[in-house]
């Protein structure tokens, strides 16, 4: 029997007036995964995360976390009791000291882990007496992460956790997340537009574009299944539409035809050979290429 | 902890208000001998019309210490400053919070509880803001050789609090519509000023005005509490606070 997903959205929609932020998003985040939610700025990532936390109300479809309705006020509180969150702006109470905000937050969580709190205070070298407003962006991120990780949460929702940080702190933050997940049983769902960090720590990913999920799967599977077939012709590349399933995008430029596919490499090669190309190369693709091919518009 | 957070958000407004009102209350008591000296001069003022009538009435009220205290403190200084500080305490909240708004919403607390805690903290502060400076009056009165009843202070303060809470609630409601602290504050003060103007110059039966209920004029003049006005004020405050809660619960952040 398959375990129920920790996060599940079905045909999730959100409109702000005429602007459709989400247009039927379907997500399934399995328990225990580090799930990357990749998309360009304005793709609908933050709106999705806010719906999961009850900060934004959907206009259609539904969102469930731990099997609970994210839109109902009572269940939303229960969801937040089991969820750690780091917002994109690392929004915290600026006038509190690090120690005060830790004490303040701990009071809301019966499963607060003082051991983890102490561990991360030491690991991140956070100045307990310093006010949050006087901290650097990197330090702020670490405080936000400490508060999220020490809650004894089952789910960690991170909205662009490394945005605006220097590479050394990005690495430190990512390592802390991975190490935490390795030692505690939890699920991480994080949004990002940094492909490298999703590639580095996530085991599953959804690429969102224009409010819809355009690619979903385990990163290993994507690497395994996605291929680019590069065809070179004697003269102008033919205008052709491949019939094989799994074609993501075809680009034609001069004598070359480049086909990105998500499955069925053999069938596409078969079709391609019928066009009499001079050469056929099958090339593995990176997550970055998949992302760019799926979220950029056709020329 | 939510109380603590609400307190942190409003403490400076509260403490400044408390200091200002305490100074004002003490000043009114200690100025009494000077007022007595000036009374003969004020009695000779010749002003006609409705304003003139009000000035003459006001001068008459200064002749006795209890009526002087009522008119200067409960009728003027506390009314003006108390209304302003009530509006000031009512502003703020999730929408205009400069930091920590999303963090607060990520905690396992319902929005209903957030807004009620904030309202309860603000109202408690407002009550202290009204009561403590008013208690200075009977406390300091012996310094000018007079006395003022503790019971009167409690009745006037209670009436004042119930009515001034309307402006607190109005500012709270406006704070769920505008995302800054200035517009709710200025609008609430503008509404209060407009009501004051109407009551003073345009209302045919000014005894029913909100500021008359606020100063418990009927209690001062004939020992009767303005029950209708108090109930209407409490109902208006409750309705506006409920509106503020509904607005916050429905809002996207």
Coordinates of C-alpha atoms in Angstrom, one line a residue:
Chain A
X1 CA 0.0 0.0 0.0
X2 CA 1.4 3.4 -0.9
X3 CA 1.8 6.0 1.8
X4 CA -0.5 9.0 1.5
X5 CA 1.2 12.2 0.3
X6 CA 2.1 14.8 2.9
X7 CA 1.1 17.6 0.6
X8 CA -1.5 17.1 -2.1
X9 CA -3.1 19.7 -4.4
X10 CA -5.8 19.0 -6.9
X11 CA -6.7 21.4 -9.6
X12 CA -5.6 24.2 -7.3
X13 CA -6.5 27.7 -8.6
X14 CA -5.9 31.2 -7.3
X15 CA -6.9 34.4 -9.0
X16 CA -6.0 37.9 -7.9
X17 CA -8.6 39.9 -9.8
X18 CA -7.9 39.2 -13.5
X19 CA -4.5 37.7 -12.7
X20 CA -4.5 33.9 -12.5
X21 CA -1.6 33.0 -10.2
X22 CA -2.5 29.2 -10.1
X23 CA -4.3 27.5 -13.0
X24 CA -5.1 24.0 -11.9
X25 CA -2.0 22.9 -10.0
X26 CA -1.7 19.2 -9.1
X27 CA 1.0 18.2 -6.6
X28 CA 1.8 15.1 -4.6
X29 CA 4.7 15.4 -2.1
X30 CA 5.6 12.0 -0.7
X31 CA 6.5 11.6 2.9
X32 CA 10.2 11.7 3.7
X33 CA 11.1 13.4 0.4
X34 CA 13.1 16.6 -0.2
X35 CA 10.8 18.1 -2.8
X36 CA 11.9 21.0 -5.0
X37 CA 9.3 23.4 -6.4
X38 CA 11.1 25.1 -9.2
X39 CA 9.8 28.0 -11.2
X40 CA 10.6 31.4 -12.5
X41 CA 9.7 34.5 -10.5
X42 CA 5.9 34.9 -10.5
X43 CA 5.2 31.3 -11.5
X44 CA 3.0 30.7 -8.5
X45 CA 5.4 29.1 -6.1
X46 CA 4.9 31.5 -3.1
X47 CA 1.1 31.5 -3.7
X48 CA 1.1 27.7 -3.5
X49 CA 3.1 27.7 -0.3
X50 CA 0.9 30.3 1.3
X51 CA -2.2 28.3 0.4
X52 CA -0.7 25.3 2.1
X53 CA -0.2 27.4 5.3
X54 CA -3.6 29.0 5.2
X55 CA -2.3 32.5 4.5
X56 CA -4.0 32.7 1.1
X57 CA -7.4 31.2 0.2
X58 CA -7.7 29.3 -3.0
X59 CA -10.3 30.2 -5.6
X60 CA -10.7 26.7 -6.8
X61 CA -9.6 23.1 -6.3
X62 CA -8.2 22.0 -3.0
X63 CA -5.0 21.6 -1.0
X64 CA -4.4 19.1 1.7
X65 CA -1.5 18.8 4.1
X66 CA -1.2 15.7 6.3
X67 CA -4.6 14.8 4.8
X68 CA -6.1 17.9 6.3
X69 CA -7.9 20.7 4.4
X70 CA -5.5 23.7 4.2
X71 CA -8.4 26.1 3.6
X72 CA -10.4 25.4 6.8
X73 CA -9.3 27.6 9.7
X74 CA -9.3 24.8 12.3
X75 CA -7.4 22.3 10.3
X76 CA -5.0 25.0 9.1
X77 CA -3.9 25.6 12.7
X78 CA -3.3 21.8 13.1
X79 CA -1.3 21.9 9.9
X80 CA 0.8 24.8 11.1
X81 CA 1.4 23.0 14.4
X82 CA 3.3 20.3 12.5
X83 CA 5.0 22.5 9.9
X84 CA 8.0 24.7 10.0
X85 CA 8.1 27.6 7.6
X86 CA 10.8 30.0 6.3
X87 CA 9.4 32.8 4.2
X88 CA 11.2 34.3 1.3
X89 CA 11.9 37.6 3.1
X90 CA 12.9 35.8 6.3
X91 CA 10.2 37.8 7.9
X92 CA 10.7 37.8 11.7
X93 CA 10.0 40.2 14.6
X94 CA 12.7 42.8 14.1
X95 CA 12.5 44.3 17.6
X96 CA 13.0 41.0 19.4
X97 CA 16.4 39.6 20.2
X98 CA 17.4 36.2 18.9
X99 CA 16.8 34.7 22.4
X100 CA 13.4 36.4 22.7
X101 CA 12.1 35.2 19.3
X102 CA 13.3 31.7 20.1
X103 CA 11.4 31.7 23.5
X104 CA 8.4 33.3 21.8
X105 CA 8.2 30.7 19.1
X106 CA 8.9 27.8 21.4
X107 CA 5.8 28.7 23.4
X108 CA 3.5 27.7 20.5
X109 CA 5.0 24.2 19.9
X110 CA 4.5 21.5 22.5
X111 CA 7.0 19.4 20.6
X112 CA 9.7 22.1 20.6
X113 CA 13.1 20.5 20.6
X114 CA 15.4 22.3 23.0
X115 CA 18.3 20.0 22.0
X116 CA 17.9 21.1 18.3
X117 CA 17.6 24.7 19.4
X118 CA 20.9 24.6 21.3
X119 CA 22.5 22.6 18.5
X120 CA 21.6 25.2 15.8
X121 CA 22.4 28.2 18.1
X122 CA 25.9 26.8 18.4
X123 CA 26.2 25.6 14.8
X124 CA 25.0 28.8 13.2
X125 CA 26.9 30.9 15.8
X126 CA 23.9 33.1 16.5
X127 CA 24.3 36.0 18.9
X128 CA 21.4 35.4 21.4
X129 CA 21.4 39.0 22.7
X130 CA 21.4 40.7 19.3
X131 CA 18.2 42.1 17.9
X132 CA 16.9 40.5 14.7
X133 CA 16.9 43.8 12.9
X134 CA 20.6 44.1 13.4
X135 CA 21.4 40.7 11.9
X136 CA 22.8 40.3 8.4
X137 CA 20.6 38.6 5.8
X138 CA 22.6 35.4 6.2
X139 CA 22.2 35.4 10.0
X140 CA 18.5 36.2 9.6
X141 CA 18.1 33.1 7.4
X142 CA 19.8 31.0 10.0
X143 CA 17.5 32.3 12.8
X144 CA 14.5 31.6 10.6
X145 CA 15.9 28.1 9.9
X146 CA 16.6 27.4 13.6
X147 CA 13.0 28.4 14.4
X148 CA 11.6 26.1 11.7
X149 CA 13.9 23.2 12.5
X150 CA 13.4 23.2 16.2
X151 CA 9.6 23.0 16.1
X152 CA 9.7 19.2 16.0
X153 CA 7.9 19.6 12.7
X154 CA 6.9 16.8 10.3
X155 CA 7.0 19.1 7.3
X156 CA 9.4 22.0 6.5
X157 CA 8.1 24.5 3.9
X158 CA 10.8 26.8 2.7
X159 CA 10.2 29.7 0.3
X160 CA 13.3 30.5 -1.6
X161 CA 15.4 29.7 1.5
X162 CA 18.7 30.8 0.0
X163 CA 17.6 33.9 -1.9
X164 CA 20.0 36.8 -1.5
X165 CA 22.7 34.8 0.3
X166 CA 26.3 34.5 -0.6
X167 CA 27.5 31.1 -1.9
X168 CA 29.2 30.1 1.4
X169 CA 26.0 30.7 3.4
X170 CA 23.9 29.0 0.7
X171 CA 26.1 25.9 1.1
X172 CA 25.8 26.1 4.9
X173 CA 22.0 26.4 4.8
X174 CA 21.6 23.6 2.3
X175 CA 23.9 21.3 4.2
X176 CA 22.0 22.0 7.4
X177 CA 18.7 21.1 5.7
X178 CA 20.1 17.9 4.3
X179 CA 21.7 16.9 7.6
X180 CA 18.5 17.7 9.5
X181 CA 16.4 15.6 7.2
X182 CA 18.9 12.7 7.5
X183 CA 18.7 12.7 11.3
X184 CA 15.0 13.5 11.7
X185 CA 12.1 11.9 9.9
X186 CA 10.6 14.8 8.0
X187 CA 9.5 16.0 4.6
X188 CA 10.9 19.2 3.0
X189 CA 9.0 21.1 0.4
X190 CA 10.9 24.1 -0.8
X191 CA 10.5 26.5 -3.6
X192 CA 13.4 27.9 -5.6
X193 CA 14.4 29.4 -8.9
X194 CA 17.9 28.3 -8.3
X195 CA 18.2 25.1 -10.4
X196 CA 21.5 24.2 -8.9
X197 CA 20.3 24.0 -5.3
X198 CA 17.2 21.9 -6.3
X199 CA 19.5 19.6 -8.3
X200 CA 21.9 19.4 -5.2
X201 CA 19.4 18.5 -2.5
X202 CA 16.0 17.5 -3.9
X203 CA 15.0 14.0 -4.7
X204 CA 11.8 15.0 -6.4
X205 CA 10.8 18.2 -8.3
X206 CA 7.9 19.9 -9.8
X207 CA 8.6 22.6 -12.3
X208 CA 5.8 25.2 -12.3
X209 CA 5.1 27.7 -15.0
X210 CA 2.2 30.1 -15.4
X211 CA 0.5 28.5 -12.4
X212 CA 0.6 25.0 -13.8
X213 CA 2.9 22.1 -13.1
X214 CA 4.8 21.4 -16.3
X215 CA 7.3 18.7 -15.2
X216 CA 7.0 16.4 -12.2
X217 CA 9.1 13.5 -11.0
X218 CA 12.1 12.1 -9.2
X219 CA 15.2 13.9 -10.2
X220 CA 17.0 10.6 -11.0
X221 CA 14.1 9.6 -13.3
X222 CA 14.2 12.9 -15.1
X223 CA 17.9 12.5 -15.6
X224 CA 17.3 8.9 -16.8
X225 CA 14.4 9.6 -19.1
X226 CA 15.0 13.1 -20.6
X227 CA 17.1 13.1 -23.6
X228 CA 18.1 15.6 -26.3
X229 CA 18.3 14.2 -29.9
X230 CA 20.4 16.4 -32.1
X231 CA 20.0 15.9 -35.8
X232 CA 22.2 17.5 -38.5
X233 CA 21.1 17.5 -42.1
X234 CA 22.8 18.2 -45.4
X235 CA 20.7 21.1 -46.2
X236 CA 17.9 23.0 -44.3
X237 CA 16.4 20.9 -41.5
X238 CA 13.0 19.7 -42.4
X239 CA 9.9 21.1 -40.8
X240 CA 8.5 18.0 -39.2
X241 CA 6.2 17.0 -36.3
X242 CA 7.3 13.9 -34.5
X243 CA 4.4 11.5 -33.7
X244 CA 6.2 9.7 -30.9
X245 CA 4.9 10.4 -27.4
X246 CA 7.2 12.2 -24.9
X247 CA 8.3 15.1 -27.2
X248 CA 8.7 18.2 -25.0
X249 CA 10.1 20.6 -27.6
X250 CA 11.5 20.7 -31.1
X251 CA 13.9 23.4 -32.2
X252 CA 14.9 24.0 -35.8
X253 CA 17.8 26.1 -36.7
X254 CA 19.5 26.0 -40.1
X255 CA 20.8 22.5 -40.7
X256 CA 20.0 21.3 -37.2
X257 CA 17.0 19.9 -35.5
X258 CA 17.0 19.5 -31.7
X259 CA 14.4 17.5 -30.0
X260 CA 13.9 17.3 -26.2
X261 CA 11.9 14.3 -25.1
X262 CA 10.8 13.0 -21.8
X263 CA 10.4 9.3 -22.9
X264 CA 10.5 7.0 -25.8
X265 CA 14.0 7.8 -27.2
X266 CA 14.0 4.7 -29.4
X267 CA 10.8 5.6 -31.2
X268 CA 12.0 9.2 -31.9
X269 CA 15.3 8.0 -33.2
X270 CA 13.4 5.7 -35.5
X271 CA 11.3 8.6 -36.8
X272 CA 14.4 10.8 -37.1
X273 CA 16.3 8.3 -39.2
X274 CA 13.5 8.3 -41.7
X275 CA 14.3 12.0 -42.3
X276 CA 17.8 11.0 -43.5
X277 CA 20.0 13.1 -41.3
X278 CA 23.7 13.3 -41.6
X279 CA 24.2 12.6 -37.9
X280 CA 22.0 11.6 -34.9
X281 CA 23.3 12.3 -31.5
X282 CA 21.5 11.3 -28.3
X283 CA 22.6 13.6 -25.4
X284 CA 21.7 13.3 -21.7
X285 CA 20.2 16.6 -20.4
X286 CA 20.6 18.4 -17.1
X287 CA 17.8 19.7 -14.9
X288 CA 18.7 23.2 -16.0
X289 CA 18.1 22.3 -19.6
X290 CA 14.8 20.6 -18.8
X291 CA 13.8 23.7 -16.8
X292 CA 14.8 26.2 -19.5
X293 CA 13.1 24.2 -22.2
X294 CA 9.9 23.9 -20.3
X295 CA 9.5 27.4 -19.0
X296 CA 10.8 29.5 -21.9
X297 CA 8.5 30.4 -24.7
X298 CA 8.9 28.9 -28.3
X299 CA 10.8 31.2 -30.6
Chain B
X1 CA 2.9 34.8 24.3
X2 CA 0.4 36.5 21.9
X3 CA -0.4 39.0 24.7
X4 CA 3.3 39.7 25.0
X5 CA 3.6 40.2 21.3
X6 CA 0.6 42.6 21.3
X7 CA 2.1 44.5 24.2
X8 CA 5.5 44.8 22.4
X9 CA 3.7 46.2 19.4
X10 CA 1.8 48.9 21.3
X11 CA 3.9 49.5 24.4
X12 CA 5.5 52.8 23.3
X13 CA 2.1 54.3 22.2
X14 CA 0.7 53.2 25.5
X15 CA 3.5 54.5 27.7
X16 CA 3.7 57.8 25.9
X17 CA -0.1 58.2 26.2
X18 CA 0.1 57.3 29.8
X19 CA 2.8 59.9 30.5
X20 CA 1.1 62.6 28.6
X21 CA -2.3 62.0 30.2
X22 CA -0.8 61.8 33.7
X23 CA 1.0 65.1 33.2
X24 CA -2.3 66.6 31.9
X25 CA -4.3 65.3 34.9
X26 CA -1.7 66.5 37.4
X27 CA -1.5 69.9 35.6
X28 CA -5.3 70.4 35.8
X29 CA -5.3 69.8 39.6
X30 CA -2.3 71.9 40.3
X31 CA -3.6 74.8 38.1
X32 CA -6.7 75.1 40.2
X33 CA -5.4 78.0 42.4
X34 CA -4.4 79.9 39.2
X35 CA -7.9 79.4 37.7
X36 CA -9.5 80.8 40.9
X37 CA -7.3 83.9 40.5
X38 CA -8.4 84.4 36.9
X39 CA -12.1 83.8 37.4
X40 CA -13.1 87.4 37.9
X41 CA -11.4 88.4 34.6
X42 CA -13.1 85.5 32.7
X43 CA -16.4 86.5 34.2
X44 CA -16.3 89.9 32.5
X45 CA -15.9 88.4 29.0
X46 CA -18.7 89.6 26.7
X47 CA -19.3 87.2 23.8
X48 CA -22.6 86.7 22.1
X49 CA -24.2 83.8 20.2
X50 CA -24.0 80.1 20.7
X51 CA -20.2 80.1 21.3
X52 CA -20.6 82.9 23.8
X53 CA -23.2 80.9 25.7
X54 CA -20.8 77.9 25.8
X55 CA -18.0 80.1 27.1
X56 CA -20.2 81.6 29.8
X57 CA -21.3 78.1 30.8
X58 CA -17.7 77.0 30.8
X59 CA -16.6 79.9 33.1
X60 CA -19.5 79.1 35.4
X61 CA -18.2 75.5 35.7
X62 CA -14.8 76.7 36.9
X63 CA -16.3 78.3 40.0
X64 CA -16.5 75.0 42.0
X65 CA -13.7 72.5 42.2
X66 CA -15.7 69.3 41.2
X67 CA -17.3 71.0 38.2
X68 CA -13.9 72.4 37.2
X69 CA -12.4 68.9 37.3
X70 CA -15.3 67.5 35.4
X71 CA -15.3 70.1 32.7
X72 CA -11.5 70.4 32.3
X73 CA -10.5 66.8 32.7
X74 CA -13.4 64.6 31.6
X75 CA -15.0 67.1 29.4
X76 CA -12.0 68.5 27.6
X77 CA -8.5 67.2 28.1
X78 CA -9.2 63.6 28.5
X79 CA -11.8 63.7 25.7
X80 CA -9.4 65.3 23.2
X81 CA -6.2 63.4 24.1
X82 CA -8.0 60.2 25.1
X83 CA -9.8 60.0 21.8
X84 CA -6.5 60.5 20.0
X85 CA -4.7 57.9 22.0
X86 CA -7.6 55.5 21.6
X87 CA -7.3 55.8 17.8
X88 CA -3.5 55.5 18.0
X89 CA -3.8 52.2 20.1
X90 CA -6.4 50.9 17.6
X91 CA -4.0 51.2 14.6
X92 CA -1.5 48.5 13.6
X93 CA -2.0 44.8 13.5
X94 CA -1.3 42.2 10.9
X95 CA -1.7 44.3 7.8
X96 CA 0.5 47.2 8.7
X97 CA 3.0 45.3 10.9
X98 CA 6.4 46.3 9.6
X99 CA 7.9 43.0 10.4
X100 CA 6.8 39.5 11.5
X101 CA 3.4 39.5 9.9
X102 CA 4.0 36.3 7.8
X103 CA 5.9 34.8 10.7
X104 CA 2.9 35.4 13.0
X105 CA 0.6 33.8 10.4
X106 CA 2.8 30.7 10.2
X107 CA 2.3 30.0 13.9
X108 CA -0.3 27.5 15.0
X109 CA -2.8 30.2 16.0
X110 CA -6.1 31.1 14.4
X111 CA -6.5 34.6 12.9
X112 CA -9.6 35.0 15.2
X113 CA -7.4 34.5 18.2
X114 CA -4.8 36.8 16.9
X115 CA -7.2 39.7 16.4
X116 CA -9.1 39.2 19.6
X117 CA -5.8 39.1 21.6
X118 CA -4.7 42.3 19.9
X119 CA -8.1 43.9 20.6
X120 CA -8.1 42.8 24.2
X121 CA -4.6 44.0 24.8
X122 CA -5.4 47.4 23.2
X123 CA -8.6 47.8 25.2
X124 CA -6.8 46.9 28.5
X125 CA -4.2 49.5 27.7
X126 CA -6.9 52.0 26.9
X127 CA -8.6 51.3 30.2
X128 CA -5.4 51.9 32.1
X129 CA -4.8 55.0 30.0
X130 CA -8.2 56.4 31.1
X131 CA -8.2 55.2 34.7
X132 CA -4.7 55.8 36.0
X133 CA -4.4 59.5 35.1
X134 CA -7.9 60.0 36.4
X135 CA -7.0 58.5 39.7
X136 CA -4.3 61.1 40.1
X137 CA -7.0 63.7 40.5
X138 CA -8.3 62.5 44.0
X139 CA -4.8 61.7 44.9
X140 CA -3.4 65.1 44.1
X141 CA -6.4 67.2 45.1
X142 CA -5.3 67.6 48.8
X143 CA -2.2 69.4 47.4
X144 CA -4.5 72.3 46.4
X145 CA -6.6 72.0 49.5
X146 CA -9.5 70.2 47.8
X147 CA -10.9 66.7 47.5
X148 CA -12.5 64.8 44.6
X149 CA -14.6 61.6 45.0
X150 CA -13.0 58.3 44.1
X151 CA -16.4 57.0 43.2
X152 CA -16.9 59.8 40.7
X153 CA -13.6 59.1 39.1
X154 CA -14.5 55.5 38.7
X155 CA -17.9 56.2 37.2
X156 CA -16.6 58.9 34.8
X157 CA -13.6 56.7 33.8
X158 CA -15.8 53.7 33.1
X159 CA -18.2 55.8 31.0
X160 CA -15.3 57.4 29.2
X161 CA -13.7 54.0 28.5
X162 CA -16.9 52.5 27.1
X163 CA -17.4 55.4 24.7
X164 CA -13.8 56.1 23.7
X165 CA -13.5 52.4 22.8
X166 CA -15.7 53.3 19.8
X167 CA -12.7 55.2 18.3
X168 CA -10.3 52.4 19.2
X169 CA -12.6 50.0 17.4
X170 CA -13.0 52.3 14.4
X171 CA -9.2 52.5 14.1
X172 CA -8.9 48.7 14.4
X173 CA -11.5 48.2 11.7
X174 CA -9.8 50.7 9.4
X175 CA -6.4 49.0 10.1
X176 CA -7.8 45.9 8.4
X177 CA -8.5 47.9 5.3
X178 CA -5.4 50.1 5.0
X179 CA -1.9 48.7 5.1
X180 CA -0.3 51.6 6.9
X181 CA -0.9 53.1 10.4
X182 CA -1.5 56.7 9.2
X183 CA -4.7 56.4 7.2
X184 CA -6.6 54.5 10.0
X185 CA -5.3 57.0 12.6
X186 CA -6.1 60.1 10.6
X187 CA -9.5 58.8 9.5
X188 CA -10.5 57.9 13.0
X189 CA -9.5 61.3 14.3
X190 CA -11.3 62.9 11.4
X191 CA -14.5 61.0 12.2
X192 CA -14.1 62.0 15.9
X193 CA -13.5 65.7 15.0
X194 CA -16.6 65.7 12.7
X195 CA -18.7 64.2 15.4
X196 CA -17.4 66.7 17.9
X197 CA -18.2 69.6 15.5
X198 CA -21.7 68.2 14.8
X199 CA -22.3 67.9 18.5
X200 CA -21.1 71.3 19.4
X201 CA -22.5 73.4 16.6
X202 CA -25.1 71.4 14.5
X203 CA -26.9 68.9 16.6
X204 CA -30.3 70.2 17.7
X205 CA -30.2 68.3 21.0
X206 CA -26.5 68.1 22.0
X207 CA -27.2 66.3 25.2
X208 CA -27.4 63.1 23.2
X209 CA -24.0 63.5 21.6
X210 CA -21.3 60.9 21.9
X211 CA -18.9 63.3 23.8
X212 CA -21.6 64.1 26.3
X213 CA -21.9 60.4 27.0
X214 CA -18.2 60.0 27.1
X215 CA -17.8 62.7 29.8
X216 CA -20.9 61.2 31.6
X217 CA -22.5 64.7 31.8
X218 CA -25.8 63.3 33.1
X219 CA -23.9 61.7 36.0
X220 CA -22.2 65.0 36.8
X221 CA -25.4 67.0 36.6
X222 CA -28.0 64.8 38.1
X223 CA -26.4 61.5 39.1
X224 CA -27.9 59.4 36.3
X225 CA -25.8 57.1 34.1
X226 CA -26.3 57.6 30.3
X227 CA -27.3 53.9 29.8
X228 CA -28.6 54.3 26.3
X229 CA -25.5 56.0 25.1
X230 CA -23.2 53.5 26.8
X231 CA -25.1 50.6 25.4
X232 CA -25.1 52.1 21.9
X233 CA -21.4 52.8 22.2
X234 CA -20.6 49.2 23.4
X235 CA -22.7 47.8 20.5
X236 CA -20.9 50.0 18.0
X237 CA -17.5 48.9 19.3
X238 CA -18.5 45.3 19.3
X239 CA -19.8 45.5 15.7
X240 CA -16.6 47.3 14.5
X241 CA -14.3 44.8 16.2
X242 CA -16.3 41.9 14.8
X243 CA -16.0 43.6 11.3
X244 CA -12.3 43.8 11.8
X245 CA -12.0 40.1 12.8
X246 CA -14.1 39.1 9.7
X247 CA -12.0 41.3 7.4
X248 CA -8.7 39.7 8.7
X249 CA -10.1 36.2 8.6
X250 CA -11.1 36.6 4.9
X251 CA -8.0 38.4 3.8
X252 CA -5.1 36.9 1.8
X253 CA -1.6 37.7 3.0

